[in-house]
Short mmCIF file of C-alpha atoms in Angstrom, two decimals:
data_model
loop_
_atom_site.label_atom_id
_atom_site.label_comp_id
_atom_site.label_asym_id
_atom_site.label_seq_id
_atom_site.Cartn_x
_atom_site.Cartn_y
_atom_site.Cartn_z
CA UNK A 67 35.84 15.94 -44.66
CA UNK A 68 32.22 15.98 -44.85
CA UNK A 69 31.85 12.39 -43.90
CA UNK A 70 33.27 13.54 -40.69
CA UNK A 71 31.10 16.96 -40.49
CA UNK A 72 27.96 14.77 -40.58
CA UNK A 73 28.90 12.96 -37.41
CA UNK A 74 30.45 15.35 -35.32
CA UNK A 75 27.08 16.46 -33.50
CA UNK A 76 26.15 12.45 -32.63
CA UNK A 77 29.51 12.43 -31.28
CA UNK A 78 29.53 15.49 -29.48
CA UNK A 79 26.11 14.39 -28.04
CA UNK A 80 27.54 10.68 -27.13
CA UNK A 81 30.37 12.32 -25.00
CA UNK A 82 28.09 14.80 -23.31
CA UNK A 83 26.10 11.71 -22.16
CA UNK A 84 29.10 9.48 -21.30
CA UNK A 85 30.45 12.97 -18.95
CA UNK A 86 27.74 12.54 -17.57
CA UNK A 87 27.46 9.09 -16.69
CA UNK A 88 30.94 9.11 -15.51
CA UNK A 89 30.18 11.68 -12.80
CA UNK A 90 27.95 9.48 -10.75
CA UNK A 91 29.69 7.04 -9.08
CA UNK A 92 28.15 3.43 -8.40
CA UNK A 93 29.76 2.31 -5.33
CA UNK A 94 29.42 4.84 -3.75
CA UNK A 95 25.23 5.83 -4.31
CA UNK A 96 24.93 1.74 -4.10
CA UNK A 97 24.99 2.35 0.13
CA UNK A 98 23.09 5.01 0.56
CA UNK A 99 20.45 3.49 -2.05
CA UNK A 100 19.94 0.59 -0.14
CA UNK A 101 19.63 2.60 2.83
CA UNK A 102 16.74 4.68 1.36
CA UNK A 103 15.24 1.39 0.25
CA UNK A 104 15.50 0.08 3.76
CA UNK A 105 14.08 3.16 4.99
CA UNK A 106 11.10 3.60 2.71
CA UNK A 107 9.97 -0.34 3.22
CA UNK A 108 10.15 0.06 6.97
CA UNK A 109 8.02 3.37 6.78
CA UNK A 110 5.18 1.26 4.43
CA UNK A 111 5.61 -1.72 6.98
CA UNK A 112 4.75 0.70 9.96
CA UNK A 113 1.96 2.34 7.83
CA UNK A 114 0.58 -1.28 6.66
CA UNK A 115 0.81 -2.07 10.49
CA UNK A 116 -0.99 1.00 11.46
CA UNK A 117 -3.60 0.37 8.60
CA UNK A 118 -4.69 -3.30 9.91
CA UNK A 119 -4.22 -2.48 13.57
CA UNK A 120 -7.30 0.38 12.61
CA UNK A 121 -8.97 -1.62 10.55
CA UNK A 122 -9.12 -4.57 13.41
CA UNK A 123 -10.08 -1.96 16.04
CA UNK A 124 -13.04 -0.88 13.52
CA UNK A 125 -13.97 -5.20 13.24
CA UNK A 126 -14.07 -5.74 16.74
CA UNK A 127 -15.98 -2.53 17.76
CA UNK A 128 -18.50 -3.85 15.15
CA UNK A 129 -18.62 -7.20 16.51
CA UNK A 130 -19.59 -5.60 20.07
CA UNK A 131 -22.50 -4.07 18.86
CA UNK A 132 -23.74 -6.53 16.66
CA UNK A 133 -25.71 -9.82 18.72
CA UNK A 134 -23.81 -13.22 18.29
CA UNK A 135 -25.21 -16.51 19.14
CA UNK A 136 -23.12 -17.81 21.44
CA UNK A 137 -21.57 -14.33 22.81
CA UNK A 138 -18.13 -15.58 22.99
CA UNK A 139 -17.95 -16.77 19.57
CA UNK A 140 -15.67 -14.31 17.41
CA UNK A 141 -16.60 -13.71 13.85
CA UNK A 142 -13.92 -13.88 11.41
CA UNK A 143 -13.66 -10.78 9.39
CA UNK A 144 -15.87 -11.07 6.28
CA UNK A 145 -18.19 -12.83 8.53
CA UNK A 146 -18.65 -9.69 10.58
CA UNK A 147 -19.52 -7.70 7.63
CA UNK A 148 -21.24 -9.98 6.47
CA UNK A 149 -23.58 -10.42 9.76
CA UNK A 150 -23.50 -6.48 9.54
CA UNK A 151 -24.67 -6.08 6.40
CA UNK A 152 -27.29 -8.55 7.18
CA UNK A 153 -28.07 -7.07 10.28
CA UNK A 154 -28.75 -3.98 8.90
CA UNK A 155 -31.15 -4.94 6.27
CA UNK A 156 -33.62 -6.60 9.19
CA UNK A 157 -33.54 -3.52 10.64
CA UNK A 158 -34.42 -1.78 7.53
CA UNK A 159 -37.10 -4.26 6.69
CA UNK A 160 -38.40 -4.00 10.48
CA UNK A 161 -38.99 -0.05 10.22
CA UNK A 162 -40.28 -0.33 6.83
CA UNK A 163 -43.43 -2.87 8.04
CA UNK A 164 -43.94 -1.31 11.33
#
């Protein structure tokens, strides 16, 4: 019938798509997905570790060359670069007037 002739290619195309659907199986990827998962947060956890551990190291070899009133007092982060950035403009503005 041509009724029928009309809808055999949507149906042909909604079976290829349910084949392949029915070829994956859920249970069974559902383990090793999680796995991967687990995997790729514990490899951006180390990275995210190693990022802050550098970027500390860089903060506190900054804070030993900048002078601090008293000497043991540790400058919180932003207050580092901020002093730094400070810092570095009076030393600008020093060689500029002398």
């Amino acid at each position: 019938s041509p009724a029928r002739t009309a809808l055999a290619p949507r149906d042909a195309a909604a079976r290829r798509k349910g084949k392949a659907r029915r070829g994956r199986g859920k249970a069974r990827n559902e383990g090793l997905l999680s796995k991967q998962k687990r995997s790729r947060r514990m490899k951006a956890n180390d990275r995210e570790r190693n990022r802050m551990h550098h970027l500390n190291s860089a903060l506190d070899a900054l804070r030993s060359v900048l002078p601090t009133f008293p000497d043991d007092a540790k400058l919180t982060k932003i207050e580092t670069l901020r002093f730094a950035h400070n810092y570095i403009w009076a030393l600008t503005q020093s060689l500029r007037l002398a």
